[in-house]
Short mmCIF file of C-alpha atoms in Angstrom, two decimals:
data_model
loop_
_atom_site.label_atom_id
_atom_site.label_comp_id
_atom_site.label_asym_id
_atom_site.label_seq_id
_atom_site.Cartn_x
_atom_site.Cartn_y
_atom_site.Cartn_z
CA UNK G 197 111.64 83.43 125.70
CA UNK G 198 109.34 83.48 122.69
CA UNK G 199 109.25 80.39 120.54
CA UNK G 200 110.22 80.58 116.90
CA UNK G 201 107.63 80.26 114.16
CA UNK G 202 107.87 76.96 112.27
CA UNK G 203 107.94 77.88 108.57
CA UNK G 204 107.10 74.32 107.51
CA UNK G 205 103.64 74.67 109.10
CA UNK G 206 102.78 77.87 107.20
CA UNK G 207 101.21 78.01 103.74
CA UNK G 208 102.73 80.32 101.15
CA UNK G 209 101.08 83.73 100.87
CA UNK G 210 98.35 83.01 103.46
CA UNK G 211 98.45 85.63 106.26
CA UNK G 212 97.45 84.55 109.76
CA UNK G 213 97.41 86.23 113.17
CA UNK G 214 100.44 85.91 115.41
CA UNK G 215 99.73 83.60 118.32
CA UNK G 216 100.55 84.09 121.98
CA UNK G 217 104.10 83.01 122.73
CA UNK G 218 105.40 83.42 119.17
CA UNK G 219 108.23 85.80 118.39
CA UNK G 220 106.73 89.20 117.59
CA UNK G 221 103.46 88.64 119.48
CA UNK G 222 102.35 91.87 121.14
CA UNK G 223 104.31 93.96 118.64
CA UNK G 224 102.87 92.87 115.28
CA UNK G 225 99.39 91.62 114.35
CA UNK G 226 99.95 89.15 111.56
CA UNK G 227 102.53 86.89 109.96
CA UNK G 228 102.83 85.39 106.48
CA UNK G 229 105.29 83.11 104.72
CA UNK G 230 105.81 85.22 101.61
CA UNK G 231 106.79 83.19 98.55
CA UNK G 232 107.91 84.60 95.21
CA UNK G 233 109.50 82.13 92.84
CA UNK G 234 112.05 80.15 94.83
CA UNK G 235 112.42 82.86 97.48
CA UNK G 236 110.67 82.52 100.85
CA UNK G 237 110.62 85.01 103.69
CA UNK G 238 108.76 85.20 106.99
CA UNK G 239 107.09 88.63 107.13
CA UNK G 240 105.47 90.11 110.25
CA UNK G 241 103.26 93.15 109.69
CA UNK G 242 100.57 95.34 111.23
CA UNK G 243 101.05 97.58 114.25
CA UNK G 244 99.23 96.37 117.37
CA UNK G 245 98.86 99.90 118.71
CA UNK G 246 96.50 100.89 115.90
CA UNK G 247 93.73 98.64 117.28
CA UNK G 248 90.66 98.30 115.06
CA UNK G 249 90.20 101.75 113.51
CA UNK G 250 89.80 100.68 109.89
CA UNK G 251 87.33 103.46 109.12
CA UNK G 252 87.17 104.86 105.57
CA UNK G 253 89.10 107.96 106.67
CA UNK G 254 91.82 105.90 108.37
CA UNK G 255 91.99 103.65 105.31
CA UNK G 256 92.41 106.67 103.01
CA UNK G 257 95.18 108.12 105.21
CA UNK G 258 97.05 104.81 105.39
CA UNK G 259 96.87 104.11 101.66
CA UNK G 260 98.15 107.62 100.91
CA UNK G 261 100.97 107.39 103.45
CA UNK G 262 102.11 103.94 102.32
CA UNK G 263 101.47 104.65 98.62
CA UNK G 264 99.33 101.52 98.23
CA UNK G 265 97.90 102.80 94.92
CA UNK G 266 101.32 102.99 93.26
CA UNK G 267 103.14 100.03 91.77
CA UNK G 268 103.01 97.27 94.40
CA UNK G 269 106.35 96.33 95.92
CA UNK G 270 107.59 92.75 96.14
CA UNK G 271 105.48 90.18 98.00
CA UNK G 272 108.47 89.81 100.31
CA UNK G 273 107.80 93.20 101.99
CA UNK G 274 105.60 94.10 104.95
CA UNK G 275 104.21 97.07 103.00
CA UNK G 276 102.73 94.75 100.36
CA UNK G 277 100.96 92.59 102.94
CA UNK G 278 99.70 95.55 104.98
CA UNK G 279 98.16 97.08 101.83
CA UNK G 280 96.74 93.77 100.57
CA UNK G 281 95.59 92.15 103.78
CA UNK G 282 94.94 94.68 106.54
CA UNK G 283 94.08 97.76 104.48
CA UNK G 284 92.54 96.25 101.35
CA UNK G 285 90.06 98.55 99.65
CA UNK G 286 86.60 97.74 100.85
CA UNK G 287 83.47 98.23 98.81
CA UNK G 288 81.24 101.07 99.95
CA UNK G 289 77.78 100.13 101.10
CA UNK G 290 75.00 101.60 98.99
#
């Protein structure tokens, strides 16, 4: 049985990888304790099956599919953290 994640050991709005043995390991890549005002929520995000294909084309497809360029949703959603952390716009090399 997977152990639960201790919220008291997590910092607000600081994503970190899921560790072996934690609930959600092997299904999701990262976890964050999302804080907005007095609300707190444990958010797991990032599909493991996607591996490491963060190419410019994959980034463009993901941002279009998840509408990352539109008004950002609440920090308490997985979509927000996927757009901000995993798929953040990267500067092009010149």
